[in-house]
Amino acid sequence: MTEWTRIGRDEDVVDGEPFAAALDDGTAVALYRFEGAVYAIGDICPHEDVRLSEGFLDGGTIECPLHQSCFEIRTGKVIEGGPAYEDVPSFDVRNEDGALFVRAKR
Ligand code: FES
């Protein structure tokens, strides 16, 4: 995906709560509002096929609901300690008149 995809409204993404969405091609993405900015990362755990957004959000990290691997919501980077060892992708986020768009980072 190289183009911007409209994924929701700014007010859909609230502090402390993941917003699960999907791109047109079915790619699962979750958006997070953290410290005044909105971030988007891939929402499928690289360890097994489960949505990270159903896990536990703790500040800037999301914990997988199945085996507790943790990922940084700003970057998608995995934090050592769980069984997952691969990062999830992160996406650029753009706000255009209250509509949120995402695209793969270049
Ligand atoms: S499924 Fe996420 S850590 Fe195992």
mmCIF file of N, CA, C and O and ligand atoms in Angstrom:
data_model
loop_
_atom_site.group_PDB
_atom_site.id
_atom_site.type_symbol
_atom_site.label_atom_id
_atom_site.label_comp_id
_atom_site.label_asym_id
_atom_site.label_seq_id
_atom_site.Cartn_x
_atom_site.Cartn_y
_atom_site.Cartn_z
ATOM 1 N N MET A 1 0.845 -1.183 0.000
ATOM 2 C CA MET A 1 0.000 0.000 0.000
ATOM 3 C C MET A 1 0.884 1.238 0.000
ATOM 4 O O MET A 1 1.686 1.418 0.880
ATOM 5 N N THR A 2 0.733 2.075 -0.974
ATOM 6 C CA THR A 2 1.551 3.275 -1.004
ATOM 7 C C THR A 2 0.697 4.540 -0.909
ATOM 8 O O THR A 2 1.213 5.601 -0.641
ATOM 9 N N GLU A 3 -0.585 4.411 -1.149
ATOM 10 C CA GLU A 3 -1.451 5.587 -1.132
ATOM 11 C C GLU A 3 -2.166 5.705 0.211
ATOM 12 O O GLU A 3 -2.270 4.753 0.960
ATOM 13 N N TRP A 4 -2.658 6.897 0.450
ATOM 14 C CA TRP A 4 -3.406 7.144 1.674
ATOM 15 C C TRP A 4 -4.761 6.446 1.610
ATOM 16 O O TRP A 4 -5.416 6.469 0.571
ATOM 17 N N THR A 5 -5.168 5.845 2.715
ATOM 18 C CA THR A 5 -6.477 5.202 2.821
ATOM 19 C C THR A 5 -7.235 5.834 3.974
ATOM 20 O O THR A 5 -6.714 5.929 5.087
ATOM 21 N N ARG A 6 -8.446 6.256 3.700
ATOM 22 C CA ARG A 6 -9.280 6.825 4.767
ATOM 23 C C ARG A 6 -9.691 5.693 5.704
ATOM 24 O O ARG A 6 -10.192 4.658 5.261
ATOM 25 N N ILE A 7 -9.521 5.925 7.008
ATOM 26 C CA ILE A 7 -9.714 4.814 7.934
ATOM 27 C C ILE A 7 -10.661 5.146 9.072
ATOM 28 O O ILE A 7 -11.108 4.256 9.796
ATOM 29 N N GLY A 8 -11.023 6.388 9.239
ATOM 30 C CA GLY A 8 -11.955 6.743 10.309
ATOM 31 C C GLY A 8 -11.940 8.233 10.546
ATOM 32 O O GLY A 8 -11.356 8.995 9.769
ATOM 33 N N ARG A 9 -12.595 8.611 11.631
ATOM 34 C CA ARG A 9 -12.662 10.021 12.002
ATOM 35 C C ARG A 9 -11.769 10.247 13.217
ATOM 36 O O ARG A 9 -11.557 9.347 14.020
ATOM 37 N N ASP A 10 -11.291 11.458 13.342
ATOM 38 C CA ASP A 10 -10.407 11.796 14.454
ATOM 39 C C ASP A 10 -11.044 11.438 15.797
ATOM 40 O O ASP A 10 -10.386 10.904 16.689
ATOM 41 N N GLU A 11 -12.342 11.701 15.934
ATOM 42 C CA GLU A 11 -13.006 11.441 17.221
ATOM 43 C C GLU A 11 -13.196 9.946 17.499
ATOM 44 O O GLU A 11 -13.550 9.556 18.609
ATOM 45 N N ASP A 12 -12.970 9.098 16.490
ATOM 46 C CA ASP A 12 -13.050 7.644 16.715
ATOM 47 C C ASP A 12 -11.907 7.147 17.594
ATOM 48 O O ASP A 12 -12.015 6.075 18.213
ATOM 49 N N VAL A 13 -10.809 7.876 17.626
ATOM 50 C CA VAL A 13 -9.596 7.413 18.313
ATOM 51 C C VAL A 13 -9.464 8.189 19.623
ATOM 52 O O VAL A 13 -9.167 9.379 19.615
ATOM 53 N N VAL A 14 -9.732 7.494 20.723
ATOM 54 C CA VAL A 14 -9.717 8.167 22.025
ATOM 55 C C VAL A 14 -8.555 7.642 22.865
ATOM 56 O O VAL A 14 -8.104 6.509 22.698
ATOM 57 N N ASP A 15 -8.116 8.492 23.767
ATOM 58 C CA ASP A 15 -7.017 8.142 24.673
ATOM 59 C C ASP A 15 -7.290 6.839 25.418
ATOM 60 O O ASP A 15 -8.390 6.644 25.941
ATOM 61 N N GLY A 16 -6.322 5.965 25.447
ATOM 62 C CA GLY A 16 -6.429 4.762 26.266
ATOM 63 C C GLY A 16 -7.246 3.639 25.674
ATOM 64 O O GLY A 16 -7.511 2.639 26.338
ATOM 65 N N GLU A 17 -7.670 3.783 24.402
ATOM 66 C CA GLU A 17 -8.522 2.761 23.795
ATOM 67 C C GLU A 17 -8.091 2.500 22.357
ATOM 68 O O GLU A 17 -8.106 3.429 21.545
ATOM 69 N N PRO A 18 -7.714 1.281 22.022
ATOM 70 C CA PRO A 18 -7.344 1.006 20.637
ATOM 71 C C PRO A 18 -8.553 1.167 19.709
ATOM 72 O O PRO A 18 -9.681 0.874 20.108
ATOM 73 N N PHE A 19 -8.290 1.631 18.504
ATOM 74 C CA PHE A 19 -9.334 1.704 17.477
ATOM 75 C C PHE A 19 -8.940 0.743 16.361
ATOM 76 O O PHE A 19 -7.986 0.971 15.627
ATOM 77 N N ALA A 20 -9.652 -0.374 16.278
ATOM 78 C CA ALA A 20 -9.330 -1.402 15.287
ATOM 79 C C ALA A 20 -10.025 -1.093 13.978
ATOM 80 O O ALA A 20 -11.202 -0.734 13.951
ATOM 81 N N ALA A 21 -9.278 -1.227 12.896
ATOM 82 C CA ALA A 21 -9.826 -0.934 11.572
ATOM 83 C C ALA A 21 -9.142 -1.851 10.568
ATOM 84 O O ALA A 21 -8.315 -2.694 10.928
ATOM 85 N N ALA A 22 -9.510 -1.691 9.313
ATOM 86 C CA ALA A 22 -8.876 -2.482 8.261
ATOM 87 C C ALA A 22 -8.751 -1.621 7.010
ATOM 88 O O ALA A 22 -9.599 -0.773 6.736
ATOM 89 N N LEU A 23 -7.685 -1.845 6.280
ATOM 90 C CA LEU A 23 -7.504 -1.161 5.005
ATOM 91 C C LEU A 23 -8.368 -1.846 3.946
ATOM 92 O O LEU A 23 -8.925 -2.926 4.177
ATOM 93 N N ASP A 24 -8.455 -1.230 2.780
ATOM 94 C CA ASP A 24 -9.276 -1.796 1.701
ATOM 95 C C ASP A 24 -8.823 -3.200 1.319
ATOM 96 O O ASP A 24 -9.634 -4.030 0.916
ATOM 97 N N ASP A 25 -7.521 -3.480 1.447
ATOM 98 C CA ASP A 25 -7.026 -4.809 1.081
ATOM 99 C C ASP A 25 -7.145 -5.821 2.218
ATOM 100 O O ASP A 25 -6.663 -6.944 2.113
ATOM 101 N N GLY A 26 -7.782 -5.416 3.315
ATOM 102 C CA GLY A 26 -8.000 -6.328 4.432
ATOM 103 C C GLY A 26 -6.931 -6.271 5.508
ATOM 104 O O GLY A 26 -7.078 -6.919 6.548
ATOM 105 N N THR A 27 -5.870 -5.525 5.286
ATOM 106 C CA THR A 27 -4.814 -5.403 6.297
ATOM 107 C C THR A 27 -5.388 -4.832 7.589
ATOM 108 O O THR A 27 -6.001 -3.766 7.591
ATOM 109 N N ALA A 28 -5.188 -5.562 8.695
ATOM 110 C CA ALA A 28 -5.690 -5.113 9.992
ATOM 111 C C ALA A 28 -4.752 -4.055 10.570
ATOM 112 O O ALA A 28 -3.542 -4.260 10.653
ATOM 113 N N VAL A 29 -5.322 -2.952 10.964
ATOM 114 C CA VAL A 29 -4.559 -1.826 11.511
ATOM 115 C C VAL A 29 -5.262 -1.365 12.785
ATOM 116 O O VAL A 29 -6.482 -1.448 12.886
ATOM 117 N N ALA A 30 -4.488 -0.916 13.746
ATOM 118 C CA ALA A 30 -5.082 -0.309 14.941
ATOM 119 C C ALA A 30 -4.494 1.077 15.128
ATOM 120 O O ALA A 30 -3.300 1.288 14.924
ATOM 121 N N LEU A 31 -5.356 2.008 15.487
ATOM 122 C CA LEU A 31 -4.936 3.372 15.755
ATOM 123 C C LEU A 31 -4.998 3.630 17.257
ATOM 124 O O LEU A 31 -5.878 3.100 17.955
ATOM 125 N N TYR A 32 -4.066 4.450 17.710
ATOM 126 C CA TYR A 32 -3.972 4.782 19.132
ATOM 127 C C TYR A 32 -3.733 6.274 19.272
ATOM 128 O O TYR A 32 -2.919 6.843 18.541
ATOM 129 N N ARG A 33 -4.402 6.890 20.232
ATOM 130 C CA ARG A 33 -4.090 8.279 20.570
ATOM 131 C C ARG A 33 -3.211 8.238 21.813
ATOM 132 O O ARG A 33 -3.568 7.633 22.833
ATOM 133 N N PHE A 34 -2.044 8.877 21.707
ATOM 134 C CA PHE A 34 -1.099 8.829 22.819
ATOM 135 C C PHE A 34 -0.335 10.134 22.872
ATOM 136 O O PHE A 34 0.261 10.551 21.868
ATOM 137 N N GLU A 35 -0.390 10.787 24.010
ATOM 138 C CA GLU A 35 0.306 12.052 24.234
ATOM 139 C C GLU A 35 0.013 13.052 23.117
ATOM 140 O O GLU A 35 0.906 13.705 22.584
ATOM 141 N N GLY A 36 -1.254 13.131 22.735
ATOM 142 C CA GLY A 36 -1.709 14.159 21.810
ATOM 143 C C GLY A 36 -1.572 13.832 20.339
ATOM 144 O O GLY A 36 -1.980 14.626 19.496
ATOM 145 N N ALA A 37 -1.013 12.683 20.007
ATOM 146 C CA ALA A 37 -0.857 12.318 18.596
ATOM 147 C C ALA A 37 -1.554 10.987 18.335
ATOM 148 O O ALA A 37 -1.822 10.224 19.269
ATOM 149 N N VAL A 38 -1.853 10.725 17.068
ATOM 150 C CA VAL A 38 -2.476 9.457 16.677
ATOM 151 C C VAL A 38 -1.441 8.625 15.933
ATOM 152 O O VAL A 38 -0.759 9.125 15.024
ATOM 153 N N TYR A 39 -1.319 7.362 16.336
ATOM 154 C CA TYR A 39 -0.374 6.418 15.721
ATOM 155 C C TYR A 39 -1.143 5.232 15.164
ATOM 156 O O TYR A 39 -2.200 4.864 15.701
ATOM 157 N N ALA A 40 -0.592 4.625 14.129
ATOM 158 C CA ALA A 40 -1.225 3.443 13.526
ATOM 159 C C ALA A 40 -0.161 2.369 13.336
ATOM 160 O O ALA A 40 0.918 2.629 12.810
ATOM 161 N N ILE A 41 -0.490 1.161 13.793
ATOM 162 C CA ILE A 41 0.411 0.019 13.592
ATOM 163 C C ILE A 41 -0.403 -1.190 13.146
ATOM 164 O O ILE A 41 -1.622 -1.241 13.337
ATOM 165 N N GLY A 42 0.298 -2.160 12.569
ATOM 166 C CA GLY A 42 -0.347 -3.408 12.187
ATOM 167 C C GLY A 42 -0.985 -4.048 13.410
ATOM 168 O O GLY A 42 -0.440 -3.982 14.510
ATOM 169 N N ASP A 43 -2.131 -4.668 13.195
ATOM 170 C CA ASP A 43 -2.897 -5.160 14.347
ATOM 171 C C ASP A 43 -2.864 -6.677 14.496
ATOM 172 O O ASP A 43 -3.600 -7.211 15.313
ATOM 173 N N ILE A 44 -2.045 -7.360 13.724
ATOM 174 C CA ILE A 44 -1.949 -8.816 13.862
ATOM 175 C C ILE A 44 -0.607 -9.169 14.505
ATOM 176 O O ILE A 44 0.458 -8.793 14.002
ATOM 177 N N CYS A 45 -0.663 -9.900 15.605
ATOM 178 C CA CYS A 45 0.565 -10.313 16.279
ATOM 179 C C CYS A 45 1.384 -11.217 15.354
ATOM 180 O O CYS A 45 0.834 -12.153 14.756
ATOM 181 N N PRO A 46 2.678 -10.976 15.228
ATOM 182 C CA PRO A 46 3.506 -11.814 14.360
ATOM 183 C C PRO A 46 3.752 -13.215 14.928
ATOM 184 O O PRO A 46 4.257 -14.075 14.215
ATOM 185 N N HIS A 47 3.387 -13.444 16.166
ATOM 186 C CA HIS A 47 3.580 -14.772 16.753
ATOM 187 C C HIS A 47 2.465 -15.720 16.332
ATOM 188 O O HIS A 47 2.730 -16.815 15.851
ATOM 189 N N GLU A 48 1.223 -15.295 16.520
ATOM 190 C CA GLU A 48 0.072 -16.058 16.046
ATOM 191 C C GLU A 48 -0.962 -15.062 15.576
ATOM 192 O O GLU A 48 -0.873 -13.880 15.855
ATOM 193 N N ASP A 49 -1.968 -15.573 14.892
ATOM 194 C CA ASP A 49 -2.925 -14.698 14.221
ATOM 195 C C ASP A 49 -3.973 -14.180 15.209
ATOM 196 O O ASP A 49 -5.068 -14.731 15.294
ATOM 197 N N VAL A 50 -3.611 -13.130 15.944
ATOM 198 C CA VAL A 50 -4.559 -12.555 16.897
ATOM 199 C C VAL A 50 -4.429 -11.036 16.839
ATOM 200 O O VAL A 50 -3.347 -10.504 16.567
ATOM 201 N N ARG A 51 -5.543 -10.353 17.056
ATOM 202 C CA ARG A 51 -5.518 -8.881 16.985
ATOM 203 C C ARG A 51 -4.937 -8.307 18.268
ATOM 204 O O ARG A 51 -5.437 -8.569 19.377
ATOM 205 N N LEU A 52 -3.887 -7.503 18.107
ATOM 206 C CA LEU A 52 -3.251 -6.870 19.267
ATOM 207 C C LEU A 52 -4.200 -5.912 19.971
ATOM 208 O O LEU A 52 -4.134 -5.747 21.192
ATOM 209 N N SER A 53 -5.078 -5.284 19.211
ATOM 210 C CA SER A 53 -5.980 -4.288 19.807
ATOM 211 C C SER A 53 -6.935 -4.910 20.821
ATOM 212 O O SER A 53 -7.587 -4.189 21.575
ATOM 213 N N GLU A 54 -7.019 -6.241 20.861
ATOM 214 C CA GLU A 54 -7.852 -6.897 21.869
ATOM 215 C C GLU A 54 -7.055 -7.153 23.157
ATOM 216 O O GLU A 54 -7.560 -7.759 24.099
ATOM 217 N N GLY A 55 -5.804 -6.708 23.157
ATOM 218 C CA GLY A 55 -4.946 -6.904 24.320
ATOM 219 C C GLY A 55 -5.044 -5.749 25.294
ATOM 220 O O GLY A 55 -5.991 -4.973 25.302
ATOM 221 N N PHE A 56 -4.005 -5.621 26.104
ATOM 222 C CA PHE A 56 -3.985 -4.648 27.190
ATOM 223 C C PHE A 56 -3.108 -3.467 26.802
ATOM 224 O O PHE A 56 -1.917 -3.626 26.523
ATOM 225 N N LEU A 57 -3.717 -2.278 26.790
ATOM 226 C CA LEU A 57 -2.989 -1.060 26.435
ATOM 227 C C LEU A 57 -2.455 -0.419 27.706
ATOM 228 O O LEU A 57 -3.200 -0.137 28.650
ATOM 229 N N ASP A 58 -1.144 -0.205 27.738
ATOM 230 C CA ASP A 58 -0.511 0.382 28.919
ATOM 231 C C ASP A 58 0.393 1.527 28.463
ATOM 232 O O ASP A 58 1.521 1.294 28.030
ATOM 233 N N GLY A 59 -0.127 2.736 28.520
ATOM 234 C CA GLY A 59 0.653 3.895 28.062
ATOM 235 C C GLY A 59 0.992 3.752 26.596
ATOM 236 O O GLY A 59 0.119 3.685 25.747
ATOM 237 N N GLY A 60 2.284 3.666 26.307
ATOM 238 C CA GLY A 60 2.739 3.598 24.915
ATOM 239 C C GLY A 60 2.932 2.196 24.399
ATOM 240 O O GLY A 60 3.523 2.024 23.326
ATOM 241 N N THR A 61 2.450 1.181 25.120
ATOM 242 C CA THR A 61 2.624 -0.187 24.637
ATOM 243 C C THR A 61 1.297 -0.943 24.634
ATOM 244 O O THR A 61 0.431 -0.703 25.472
ATOM 245 N N ILE A 62 1.188 -1.854 23.663
ATOM 246 C CA ILE A 62 0.041 -2.754 23.603
ATOM 247 C C ILE A 62 0.549 -4.173 23.840
ATOM 248 O O ILE A 62 1.560 -4.572 23.259
ATOM 249 N N GLU A 63 -0.134 -4.877 24.711
ATOM 250 C CA GLU A 63 0.268 -6.240 25.067
ATOM 251 C C GLU A 63 -0.654 -7.235 24.379
ATOM 252 O O GLU A 63 -1.882 -7.136 24.479
ATOM 253 N N CYS A 64 -0.065 -8.184 23.681
ATOM 254 C CA CYS A 64 -0.840 -9.205 22.980
ATOM 255 C C CYS A 64 -1.724 -9.966 23.974
ATOM 256 O O CYS A 64 -1.255 -10.361 25.044
ATOM 257 N N PRO A 65 -2.992 -10.197 23.602
ATOM 258 C CA PRO A 65 -3.890 -10.870 24.544
ATOM 259 C C PRO A 65 -3.579 -12.356 24.721
ATOM 260 O O PRO A 65 -4.028 -12.962 25.691
ATOM 261 N N LEU A 66 -2.795 -12.944 23.806
ATOM 262 C CA LEU A 66 -2.595 -14.398 23.882
ATOM 263 C C LEU A 66 -1.376 -14.792 24.719
ATOM 264 O O LEU A 66 -1.482 -15.598 25.635
ATOM 265 N N HIS A 67 -0.213 -14.228 24.389
ATOM 266 C CA HIS A 67 1.003 -14.642 25.118
ATOM 267 C C HIS A 67 1.794 -13.445 25.645
ATOM 268 O O HIS A 67 2.972 -13.559 25.961
ATOM 269 N N GLN A 68 1.184 -12.293 25.657
ATOM 270 C CA GLN A 68 1.708 -11.098 26.338
ATOM 271 C C GLN A 68 2.976 -10.493 25.734
ATOM 272 O O GLN A 68 3.705 -9.783 26.436
ATOM 273 N N SER A 69 3.263 -10.735 24.471
ATOM 274 C CA SER A 69 4.320 -9.938 23.836
ATOM 275 C C SER A 69 3.850 -8.490 23.785
ATOM 276 O O SER A 69 2.654 -8.219 23.621
ATOM 277 N N CYS A 70 4.788 -7.548 23.914
ATOM 278 C CA CYS A 70 4.430 -6.131 23.930
ATOM 279 C C CYS A 70 5.046 -5.405 22.741
ATOM 280 O O CYS A 70 6.165 -5.719 22.317
ATOM 281 N N PHE A 71 4.323 -4.409 22.234
ATOM 282 C CA PHE A 71 4.745 -3.644 21.062
ATOM 283 C C PHE A 71 4.569 -2.161 21.353
ATOM 284 O O PHE A 71 3.602 -1.757 22.007
ATOM 285 N N GLU A 72 5.511 -1.366 20.838
ATOM 286 C CA GLU A 72 5.410 0.083 20.989
ATOM 287 C C GLU A 72 4.367 0.608 20.005
ATOM 288 O O GLU A 72 4.474 0.349 18.805
ATOM 289 N N ILE A 73 3.403 1.367 20.501
ATOM 290 C CA ILE A 73 2.344 1.831 19.600
ATOM 291 C C ILE A 73 2.829 2.960 18.691
ATOM 292 O O ILE A 73 2.218 3.233 17.669
ATOM 293 N N ARG A 74 3.930 3.615 19.031
ATOM 294 C CA ARG A 74 4.438 4.677 18.153
ATOM 295 C C ARG A 74 5.191 4.114 16.952
ATOM 296 O O ARG A 74 5.241 4.738 15.896
ATOM 297 N N THR A 75 5.808 2.941 17.136
ATOM 298 C CA THR A 75 6.710 2.432 16.095
ATOM 299 C C THR A 75 6.381 1.022 15.619
ATOM 300 O O THR A 75 6.869 0.605 14.571
ATOM 301 N N GLY A 76 5.616 0.271 16.381
ATOM 302 C CA GLY A 76 5.351 -1.137 16.055
ATOM 303 C C GLY A 76 6.468 -2.072 16.502
ATOM 304 O O GLY A 76 6.385 -3.281 16.286
ATOM 305 N N LYS A 77 7.487 -1.539 17.118
ATOM 306 C CA LYS A 77 8.628 -2.378 17.529
ATOM 307 C C LYS A 77 8.239 -3.305 18.679
ATOM 308 O O LYS A 77 7.572 -2.893 19.624
ATOM 309 N N VAL A 78 8.689 -4.558 18.549
ATOM 310 C CA VAL A 78 8.433 -5.522 19.613
ATOM 311 C C VAL A 78 9.390 -5.246 20.767
ATOM 312 O O VAL A 78 10.543 -4.841 20.562
ATOM 313 N N ILE A 79 8.891 -5.438 21.976
ATOM 314 C CA ILE A 79 9.713 -5.265 23.171
ATOM 315 C C ILE A 79 10.102 -6.658 23.650
ATOM 316 O O ILE A 79 9.239 -7.542 23.769
ATOM 317 N N GLU A 80 11.355 -6.858 23.900
ATOM 318 C CA GLU A 80 11.842 -8.197 24.286
ATOM 319 C C GLU A 80 11.144 -8.694 25.541
ATOM 320 O O GLU A 80 10.798 -7.922 26.422
ATOM 321 N N GLY A 81 10.935 -9.989 25.595
ATOM 322 C CA GLY A 81 10.343 -10.576 26.791
ATOM 323 C C GLY A 81 9.229 -11.554 26.486
ATOM 324 O O GLY A 81 8.964 -12.442 27.278
ATOM 325 N N GLY A 82 8.571 -11.418 25.339
ATOM 326 C CA GLY A 82 7.508 -12.344 24.962
ATOM 327 C C GLY A 82 7.971 -13.237 23.834
ATOM 328 O O GLY A 82 9.111 -13.115 23.368
ATOM 329 N N PRO A 83 7.117 -14.128 23.370
ATOM 330 C CA PRO A 83 7.505 -15.056 22.308
ATOM 331 C C PRO A 83 7.592 -14.420 20.918
ATOM 332 O O PRO A 83 8.223 -14.991 20.027
ATOM 333 N N ALA A 84 6.981 -13.283 20.703
ATOM 334 C CA ALA A 84 7.081 -12.628 19.391
ATOM 335 C C ALA A 84 8.447 -11.949 19.280
ATOM 336 O O ALA A 84 8.936 -11.362 20.242
ATOM 337 N N TYR A 85 9.076 -12.064 18.130
ATOM 338 C CA TYR A 85 10.380 -11.414 17.945
ATOM 339 C C TYR A 85 10.418 -10.500 16.718
ATOM 340 O O TYR A 85 11.437 -9.901 16.423
ATOM 341 N N GLU A 86 9.296 -10.392 16.002
ATOM 342 C CA GLU A 86 9.237 -9.497 14.848
ATOM 343 C C GLU A 86 8.388 -8.276 15.190
ATOM 344 O O GLU A 86 7.415 -8.376 15.945
ATOM 345 N N ASP A 87 8.752 -7.144 14.584
ATOM 346 C CA ASP A 87 7.954 -5.926 14.736
ATOM 347 C C ASP A 87 6.671 -6.052 13.917
ATOM 348 O O ASP A 87 6.583 -6.876 13.005
ATOM 349 N N VAL A 88 5.698 -5.215 14.229
ATOM 350 C CA VAL A 88 4.549 -5.051 13.340
ATOM 351 C C VAL A 88 4.771 -3.758 12.561
ATOM 352 O O VAL A 88 5.485 -2.859 13.023
ATOM 353 N N PRO A 89 4.196 -3.643 11.365
ATOM 354 C CA PRO A 89 4.434 -2.432 10.576
ATOM 355 C C PRO A 89 3.804 -1.207 11.225
ATOM 356 O O PRO A 89 2.813 -1.323 11.956
ATOM 357 N N SER A 90 4.394 -0.064 10.966
ATOM 358 C CA SER A 90 3.770 1.177 11.407
ATOM 359 C C SER A 90 3.385 1.986 10.166
ATOM 360 O O SER A 90 3.932 1.785 9.082
ATOM 361 N N PHE A 91 2.441 2.859 10.347
ATOM 362 C CA PHE A 91 1.854 3.602 9.232
ATOM 363 C C PHE A 91 1.918 5.095 9.522
ATOM 364 O O PHE A 91 1.825 5.516 10.680
ATOM 365 N N ASP A 92 2.047 5.880 8.455
ATOM 366 C CA ASP A 92 1.884 7.330 8.590
ATOM 367 C C ASP A 92 0.402 7.612 8.800
ATOM 368 O O ASP A 92 -0.463 6.923 8.231
ATOM 369 N N VAL A 93 0.113 8.640 9.585
ATOM 370 C CA VAL A 93 -1.270 9.041 9.835
ATOM 371 C C VAL A 93 -1.415 10.507 9.451
ATOM 372 O O VAL A 93 -0.574 11.333 9.801
ATOM 373 N N ARG A 94 -2.475 10.810 8.730
ATOM 374 C CA ARG A 94 -2.744 12.197 8.329
ATOM 375 C C ARG A 94 -4.181 12.544 8.714
ATOM 376 O O ARG A 94 -5.091 11.738 8.525
ATOM 377 N N ASN A 95 -4.338 13.743 9.261
ATOM 378 C CA ASN A 95 -5.671 14.229 9.619
ATOM 379 C C ASN A 95 -6.053 15.319 8.623
ATOM 380 O O ASN A 95 -5.377 16.345 8.525
ATOM 381 N N GLU A 96 -7.137 15.074 7.899
ATOM 382 C CA GLU A 96 -7.590 16.061 6.915
ATOM 383 C C GLU A 96 -9.026 16.453 7.255
ATOM 384 O O GLU A 96 -9.958 15.678 7.022
ATOM 385 N N ASP A 97 -9.188 17.607 7.860
ATOM 386 C CA ASP A 97 -10.516 18.097 8.266
ATOM 387 C C ASP A 97 -11.263 17.091 9.117
ATOM 388 O O ASP A 97 -12.467 16.891 8.951
ATOM 389 N N GLY A 98 -10.537 16.423 10.009
ATOM 390 C CA GLY A 98 -11.171 15.478 10.929
ATOM 391 C C GLY A 98 -11.244 14.058 10.413
ATOM 392 O O GLY A 98 -11.629 13.147 11.142
ATOM 393 N N ALA A 99 -10.894 13.842 9.155
ATOM 394 C CA ALA A 99 -10.857 12.476 8.617
ATOM 395 C C ALA A 99 -9.428 11.957 8.723
ATOM 396 O O ALA A 99 -8.470 12.669 8.411
ATOM 397 N N LEU A 100 -9.284 10.709 9.192
ATOM 398 C CA LEU A 100 -7.947 10.128 9.355
ATOM 399 C C LEU A 100 -7.607 9.233 8.171
ATOM 400 O O LEU A 100 -8.419 8.409 7.744
ATOM 401 N N PHE A 101 -6.408 9.407 7.672
ATOM 402 C CA PHE A 101 -5.883 8.612 6.567
ATOM 403 C C PHE A 101 -4.588 7.955 7.025
ATOM 404 O O PHE A 101 -3.832 8.541 7.802
ATOM 405 N N VAL A 102 -4.328 6.745 6.547
ATOM 406 C CA VAL A 102 -3.061 6.085 6.843
ATOM 407 C C VAL A 102 -2.432 5.594 5.548
ATOM 408 O O VAL A 102 -3.117 5.376 4.546
ATOM 409 N N ARG A 103 -1.116 5.435 5.587
ATOM 410 C CA ARG A 103 -0.400 4.811 4.488
ATOM 411 C C ARG A 103 0.866 4.168 5.048
ATOM 412 O O ARG A 103 1.354 4.561 6.121
ATOM 413 N N ALA A 104 1.363 3.196 4.323
ATOM 414 C CA ALA A 104 2.597 2.534 4.756
ATOM 415 C C ALA A 104 3.720 3.550 4.837
ATOM 416 O O ALA A 104 3.786 4.479 4.016
ATOM 417 N N LYS A 105 4.597 3.383 5.824
ATOM 418 C CA LYS A 105 5.737 4.298 5.926
ATOM 419 C C LYS A 105 6.672 4.073 4.751
ATOM 420 O O LYS A 105 6.829 2.975 4.275
ATOM 421 N N ARG A 106 7.276 5.172 4.282
ATOM 422 C CA ARG A 106 8.202 5.067 3.142
ATOM 423 C C ARG A 106 9.611 5.142 3.631
ATOM 424 O O ARG A 106 9.916 5.638 4.644
HETATM 425 S S1 FES B 1 -0.008 -14.567 19.768
HETATM 426 FE FE1 FES B 1 0.896 -12.699 20.378
HETATM 427 S S2 FES B 1 2.525 -13.310 21.618
HETATM 428 FE FE2 FES B 1 1.658 -15.177 20.985
#
